[in-house]
Amino acid sequence: MNTLAKKIPQTWETTTLGNVYQVVGGGTPSTEVPDYWDGNIPWVTSADIESVRQIKIRKYVSEKGIKESTTNKVPPKTLLVVTRVGLGKIAISETSICFSQDLQGLIQSPKIICPEYTLYLLSYKLQYLKFDGRGTTISGITKKQLTDLDFELPPLSEQHRIVAKIEALFSELDKGIESFKTAREQLKIYRQALLKHAFSGKLTEQWRAENAGKLESAETLLQRIQTERQQRYQQQLKDWEDKSPSIPLLQKGKPDSKHPKIPPFEKGGLGGFPNPKPPKPCRRLLLKNWPSCRNCQRDGCIQDLAR
């Protein structure tokens, strides 16, 4: 599937990725064999690819681990393409390296194909392929799908020129992003300063001068607010008393025969209600060294023993 425009310059050719690159898969040596690991050859997974020029190497394998597993050692300047977990991540290896089954290695001499050109081309194509061209996300692609991708091939010198232009424009975009971040922070500061001036009277300083003598004072406004709140409270109280005619005296704290005044709660008291009396002790004869009575919970009750 050609994801780019059908029309390309006459000096270019359209082929497939598999016709330009040797594509090799990866694998993972058995972790149950210690001799396969802690060698001197880097081994990476999709999680280790952090950017196009940054591969965080966490593990190393031995020559024995390579020979006795499905992983492959590829030369420097090999493109590592994630085709399973993390589809769309691409990096260029700067040294000989091995990798897991989540990646495919694209091998070709830098003297024939500019690695950076292929990197940017696949960055575009894989993102398009990742969303299936219709916004539906896919989790991975097969080796055949990768090798069958259309590959727009310009002359080698033009490949280098394309890469130079892309990186120059990306650099300008990065500067624009930094400028935007700086401007956004400055806008936050300006916003706070604006609010500070608004609520300290500086924004309306000239307006107050132009309308001197025409404005109601804040002191008068505050008095009106308090008066209005008091009137509203009194009206609400009246409305409540009208809806509850049977207890107006109780509300005002004036007891009558129907609504006696309830004494207030005191420390240790129950607001006029008598304190509960403790249960009377059992008066049955108690003897020592006898089991406790089920009635009074005391030891040696003869009545309990008689049951």
C-alpha atoms as one frame of an Amber mdcrd trajectory, in Angstrom:
protein
   0.000   0.000   0.000   1.453   3.333  -1.031   0.727   5.832   1.719   2.385
   8.720  -0.086   1.236  10.566  -3.161   1.277   8.537  -6.357   3.215  11.215
  -8.194   6.917  11.285  -7.424   9.810  13.018  -9.243  10.936  11.303 -12.434
  14.380  10.741 -10.945  12.873   8.630  -8.127  11.804   4.996  -8.096   9.029
   3.241  -6.178   9.936  -0.196  -4.878   9.364  -2.161  -1.660  11.254  -2.134
   1.598  12.181  -5.784   1.124  13.895  -4.950  -2.192  16.079  -2.325  -0.530
  16.841  -3.843   2.879  17.651  -7.254   4.272  15.112  -7.752   7.041  16.079
 -10.035   9.952  14.104 -10.955  13.037  15.153 -11.203  16.652  14.755 -13.539
  19.583  15.419 -14.088  23.261  18.027 -16.563  24.541  16.756 -18.817  27.318
  16.995 -17.135  30.694  17.435 -20.561  32.295  20.931 -20.889  30.785  23.351
 -18.530  32.595  26.019 -18.954  29.897  23.748 -17.143  27.397  23.791 -13.897
  29.373  26.186 -11.301  30.803  28.376 -11.394  27.725  29.704  -8.367  25.822
  27.059  -8.015  23.085  24.137  -5.616  23.722  20.657  -7.126  23.579  17.587
  -4.866  23.531  13.804  -5.022  23.520  11.175  -2.545  22.377  11.191  -0.982
  25.863  14.858  -0.023  25.432  14.219   2.191  22.389  13.699   5.680  23.825
  14.271   7.792  20.691  15.665   7.537  17.163  19.206   8.004  18.454  18.890
   6.768  22.013  18.816   3.076  22.847  19.081   2.274  26.543  21.024  -0.968
  26.789  20.095  -2.964  29.892  21.223  -6.513  29.071  24.089  -8.278  27.301
  24.325 -11.716  25.724  27.196 -14.022  24.849  28.222 -15.490  21.480  26.907
 -18.816  22.716  23.539 -17.238  23.469  23.360 -15.897  19.911  24.312 -19.177
  18.286  21.829 -21.222  20.288  18.814 -18.908  20.000  16.793 -17.063  17.343
  18.325 -13.659  18.047  20.640 -12.078  15.484  23.638  -9.769  15.750  23.389
  -6.886  13.283  26.066  -4.361  12.249  26.194  -0.658  13.155  23.749   1.670
  11.366  21.088  -1.042  11.320  17.550   0.266  11.695  15.640  -1.386  14.527
  11.893  -1.354  13.886   9.403  -2.330  16.584   6.689  -4.443  14.974   4.871
  -5.799  18.030   4.763  -4.138  21.462   5.212  -0.409  20.796   4.572  -0.441
  17.052   6.016   2.654  15.371   9.191   3.036  17.445  12.353   3.134  15.328
  16.015   3.633  16.149  19.425   3.471  14.493  22.007   1.289  16.208  25.464
   2.814  16.482  27.171  -0.495  17.378  26.678  -4.178  16.688  23.615  -5.264
  18.598  21.113  -8.096  19.191  17.400  -7.734  19.831  14.221  -9.527  20.870
  11.395 -10.930  18.776   9.471  -7.643  19.135  11.796  -5.999  16.616  13.014
  -6.395  13.063  16.439  -5.295  11.870  16.878  -3.519   8.508  20.396  -4.097
   7.183  21.916  -2.078   4.330  25.173  -0.269   3.692  25.044   3.483   4.500
  26.963   3.984   1.262  23.891   2.867  -0.690  20.958   4.100   1.442  20.983
   6.969   3.933  19.764   5.379   7.206  18.193   8.644   8.397  16.151   8.892
   5.195  14.647   5.450   5.801  14.104   6.313   9.460  11.991   9.384   8.647
  10.172   7.598   5.821   9.206   4.676   8.076   8.285   7.017  10.931   5.595
   8.411   8.672   4.484   5.140   7.095   4.305   3.150  10.329   2.244   5.806
  12.077  -0.154   5.750   9.145  -0.183   1.948   9.220  -0.578   1.871  13.022
  -3.949   3.572  12.738  -4.847   1.598   9.623  -5.440   4.831   7.720  -8.918
   5.026   9.277  -8.171   5.762  12.931  -8.376   2.107  14.039  -5.331   1.271
  16.161  -3.494  -1.996  15.433  -1.047  -3.554  17.874   1.501  -4.980  15.431
   2.475  -5.949  11.928   4.069  -9.044  10.426   7.463  -9.262   8.811   5.772
  -9.670   5.424   3.718  -6.507   5.932   6.915  -4.663   6.736   8.850  -5.950
   3.723   5.906  -5.220   1.402   5.741  -1.534   2.349   6.194   0.802  -0.616
   9.565   2.517  -0.553  10.050   5.815  -2.403  13.700   5.766  -3.463  15.398
   9.027  -4.517  19.063   9.287  -5.555  21.500   8.966  -2.634  22.590  12.618
  -2.746  18.948  13.733  -2.643  18.301  11.419   0.311  20.949  13.301   2.302
  19.479  16.636   1.212  15.981  15.571   2.292  17.315  14.526   5.693  19.128
  17.862   6.118  15.948  19.812   5.317  13.820  17.673   7.652  16.218  18.133
  10.548  16.531  21.885   9.938  12.752  22.301   9.919  12.374  20.049  12.970
  14.907  22.240  14.732  12.779  25.294  13.943   9.711  23.473  15.232  11.537
  22.610  18.451  12.473  26.263  18.895   8.852  27.229  18.294   7.713  24.761
  20.929  10.187  26.180  23.444   9.065  29.712  22.614   5.460  28.665  23.078
   6.245  27.136  26.480   8.030  30.333  27.525   5.137  32.476  26.307   2.651
  30.284  28.157   4.566  30.744  31.417   4.740  34.490  30.824   0.990  34.567
  30.213   0.406  32.880  33.562   2.476  35.573  35.279   0.663  38.332  33.387
  -2.704  36.830  34.311  -1.834  36.861  38.016  -0.531  40.435  37.793  -3.722
  41.498  36.015  -5.911  39.998  38.739  -3.781  41.624  41.418  -4.257  45.061
  39.797  -7.973  44.400  39.344  -8.579  43.764  43.038  -6.289  46.513  44.293
  -8.139  49.236  42.362  -5.434  49.982  39.796  -7.468  48.875  36.780 -10.283
  51.352  37.558  -8.141  54.173  38.888  -8.807  56.475  35.910 -12.509  55.526
  35.826 -12.904  56.482  39.486 -11.274  59.847  38.818 -13.617  60.509  35.884
 -16.703  59.601  37.950 -15.759  61.256  41.211 -18.845  62.366  43.160 -21.186
  60.162  41.112 -20.478  56.880  42.808 -22.000  55.277  45.857 -19.336  54.711
  48.500 -18.345  51.204  49.494 -19.312  52.048  53.093 -22.859  52.906  52.027
 -23.036  49.763  49.918 -21.939  47.623  52.853 -24.669  49.204  55.060 -27.279
  48.446  52.391 -26.084  44.848  52.209 -26.354  44.407  55.973 -29.817  46.016
  56.075 -31.052  43.820  53.265 -29.718  40.687  54.944 -31.427  41.647  58.226
 -34.726  42.272  56.458 -34.469  38.979  54.650 -33.796  37.180  57.926 -36.773
  38.782  59.654 -39.049  37.872  56.749 -37.829  34.269  56.789 -38.439  34.095
  60.547 -41.976  35.462  60.151 -42.726  32.999  57.365 -41.499  30.151  59.532
 -43.632  31.212  62.521 -46.698  31.496  60.292 -46.187  27.917  59.143 -45.640
  26.656  62.725 -48.284  28.378  64.933 -48.188  25.704  67.667 -44.629  26.380
  68.903 -43.916  30.123  68.622 -43.462  30.492  72.395 -41.047  27.603  72.547
 -39.027  29.181  69.741 -38.768  32.413  71.743 -37.716  30.631  74.921 -40.965
  31.384  76.864 -42.395  28.160  78.321 -46.109  27.648  78.852 -48.228  24.834
  80.277 -48.217  22.963  76.989 -44.526  23.448  76.306 -42.545  23.400  79.562
 -39.009  24.595  79.492 -36.502  21.768  79.294 -33.548  22.303  81.604 -30.163
  22.588  79.914 -27.658  19.767  79.825 -25.155  19.833  82.618 -21.874  18.033
  82.988 -22.726  14.482  83.976 -26.464  15.091  83.591 -29.136  14.311  81.023
 -30.936  17.655  80.747 -33.479  17.172  83.530 -33.836  13.425  83.092 -32.766
  11.287  86.093 -29.536   9.382  85.816 -30.032   5.618  85.444 -29.655   3.723
  88.702 -27.132   0.901  88.898 -28.617  -2.612  89.180 -29.190  -3.790  92.719
 -26.679  -6.359  93.899 -27.895  -9.893  94.475 -28.865 -10.424  98.108 -28.345
 -14.132  98.021 -25.798 -15.637 100.295 -22.292 -15.605  98.809 -19.748 -18.261
  99.455 -16.080 -18.149  98.555 -14.470 -20.253  95.884 -17.781 -21.027  94.094
 -18.558 -20.291  90.413 -20.142 -16.924  89.726 -23.906 -16.550  89.836 -25.706
 -16.049  86.517 -27.964 -13.535  88.227 -25.496 -11.268  90.024 -22.177 -12.417
  88.532 -20.706 -12.892  92.008 -18.781 -15.885  93.164 -20.396 -18.485  95.369
 -24.115 -17.664  95.108 -26.001 -20.590  96.690 -29.130 -19.901  94.632 -27.119
 -20.353  91.406 -25.628 -23.580  92.645 -29.070 -24.935  93.379 -30.070 -24.701
  89.695
